[in-house]
Coordinates of C-alpha atoms in Angstrom, one line a residue:
M872 CA 2.4 -0.7 3.1
Q873 CA 4.3 -2.2 0.8
V874 CA 4.1 -5.8 -1.2
F875 CA 7.8 -6.9 -1.6
G876 CA 9.0 -8.9 -4.8
A877 CA 8.7 -7.7 -8.3
S878 CA 11.6 -8.4 -11.2
A879 CA 14.1 -6.0 -11.5
P880 CA 15.5 -3.4 -10.9
R881 CA 12.0 -2.7 -9.2
P882 CA 12.4 -3.9 -5.2
T883 CA 8.2 -3.9 -5.2
T884 CA 4.8 -4.8 -6.6
L885 CA 3.1 -2.1 -4.5
M886 CA 3.4 0.8 -2.3
V887 CA 0.6 3.1 -0.1
R888 CA 1.9 5.9 1.3
V889 CA 1.2 9.1 3.1
Y890 CA 3.1 12.4 1.5
N891 CA 2.2 15.7 2.5
G892 CA -0.9 14.2 4.1
S893 CA -2.7 12.0 1.1
L894 CA -2.7 8.4 0.6
M895 CA -0.7 7.8 -2.7
Y896 CA 0.1 4.7 -4.9
Y897 CA 3.6 5.3 -4.7
K898 CA 4.2 8.8 -5.6
G899 CA 0.9 9.9 -7.3
P900 CA -2.0 9.3 -8.1
V901 CA -3.5 10.3 -5.0
L902 CA -5.8 7.5 -3.8
V903 CA -7.3 9.9 -0.7
P904 CA -6.5 13.4 0.2
N905 CA -6.5 14.4 4.1
I906 CA -5.9 10.9 5.3
Y907 CA -4.2 11.9 9.0
D908 CA -6.0 11.6 12.2
Q909 CA -8.5 8.9 10.7
W910 CA -9.1 5.0 10.5
F911 CA -9.8 4.0 7.5
R912 CA -9.8 0.2 5.8
L913 CA -7.0 -0.8 3.7
N914 CA -7.7 -4.1 1.2
V915 CA -4.9 -5.4 -0.8
V916 CA -5.9 -8.0 -3.7
H917 CA -2.7 -9.0 -5.4
D918 CA -3.2 -11.1 -8.3
V919 CA 0.0 -12.3 -9.7
D920 CA -1.7 -15.1 -11.5
S921 CA -3.0 -12.4 -13.7
A922 CA -0.2 -9.6 -13.1
K923 CA -3.1 -7.2 -11.3
V924 CA -2.9 -5.3 -8.1
K925 CA -5.8 -3.7 -6.9
V926 CA -6.4 -1.0 -3.7
Y927 CA -9.7 -0.4 -1.8
I928 CA -9.9 1.9 1.0
N929 CA -13.3 1.2 3.3
G930 CA -14.5 -1.1 0.0
T931 CA -14.2 1.1 -2.5
L932 CA -12.0 0.6 -5.4
K933 CA -9.2 3.1 -5.6
I934 CA -7.2 2.1 -8.1
E935 CA -5.8 -1.4 -10.3
A936 CA -2.4 -1.3 -11.2
D937 CA -0.3 -4.1 -12.9
G938 CA 1.7 -6.2 -11.0
R939 CA 4.9 -6.2 -11.7
G940 CA 6.1 -9.6 -11.4
G941 CA 8.8 -11.6 -9.3
T942 CA 8.2 -15.7 -7.8
S943 CA 8.5 -14.0 -3.9
H944 CA 6.4 -11.2 -2.3
A945 CA 5.7 -10.3 1.0
F946 CA 3.6 -7.6 3.2
K947 CA 5.0 -4.9 4.5
C948 CA 3.0 -2.5 6.8
G949 CA 4.6 0.9 8.8
V950 CA 6.1 3.6 8.9
Y951 CA 9.4 4.2 6.7
A952 CA 11.1 8.0 6.2
Q953 CA 11.2 9.2 2.4
N954 CA 12.1 12.4 1.4
N955 CA 11.1 15.4 3.6
D956 CA 10.4 13.0 6.7
S957 CA 9.1 14.5 9.8
Y958 CA 10.6 13.9 13.3
Y959 CA 7.4 12.5 14.3
M960 CA 5.5 9.8 12.3
E961 CA 3.4 7.1 13.1
S962 CA 1.0 4.4 11.6
R963 CA -1.5 1.6 13.7
W964 CA -2.8 -1.5 12.0
K965 CA -5.2 -3.7 13.7
G966 CA -6.8 -6.9 12.6
I967 CA -4.3 -7.6 9.5
K968 CA -5.0 -11.1 8.0
V969 CA -3.2 -12.3 4.8
L970 CA -5.8 -14.6 2.7
K971 CA -4.3 -17.2 0.2
K972 CA -6.4 -18.3 -2.9
C973 CA -6.9 -21.6 -3.3
D974 CA -6.0 -24.4 -5.9

């Protein structure tokens, strides 16, 4: 899962990805080891005004990181080949909701 949009030279504010069976924030730290073959609830809070991103897995805060700027942001969910990709990659998403803070 990615939050696109950040200040140059970075393209993203957040990337949550799987390497060697572990769910990671970018290339580390590990958020959840042994994540293959299970459903989990992912919640991301991107507070642009306070420049913070929070990642929750199954209701537990796993990481709070600094935002990376940018004025326009978009969410992406799916599978993207990176380093040492396999011939079979799959992710399944359901019940996606995007909520916006009211002024």
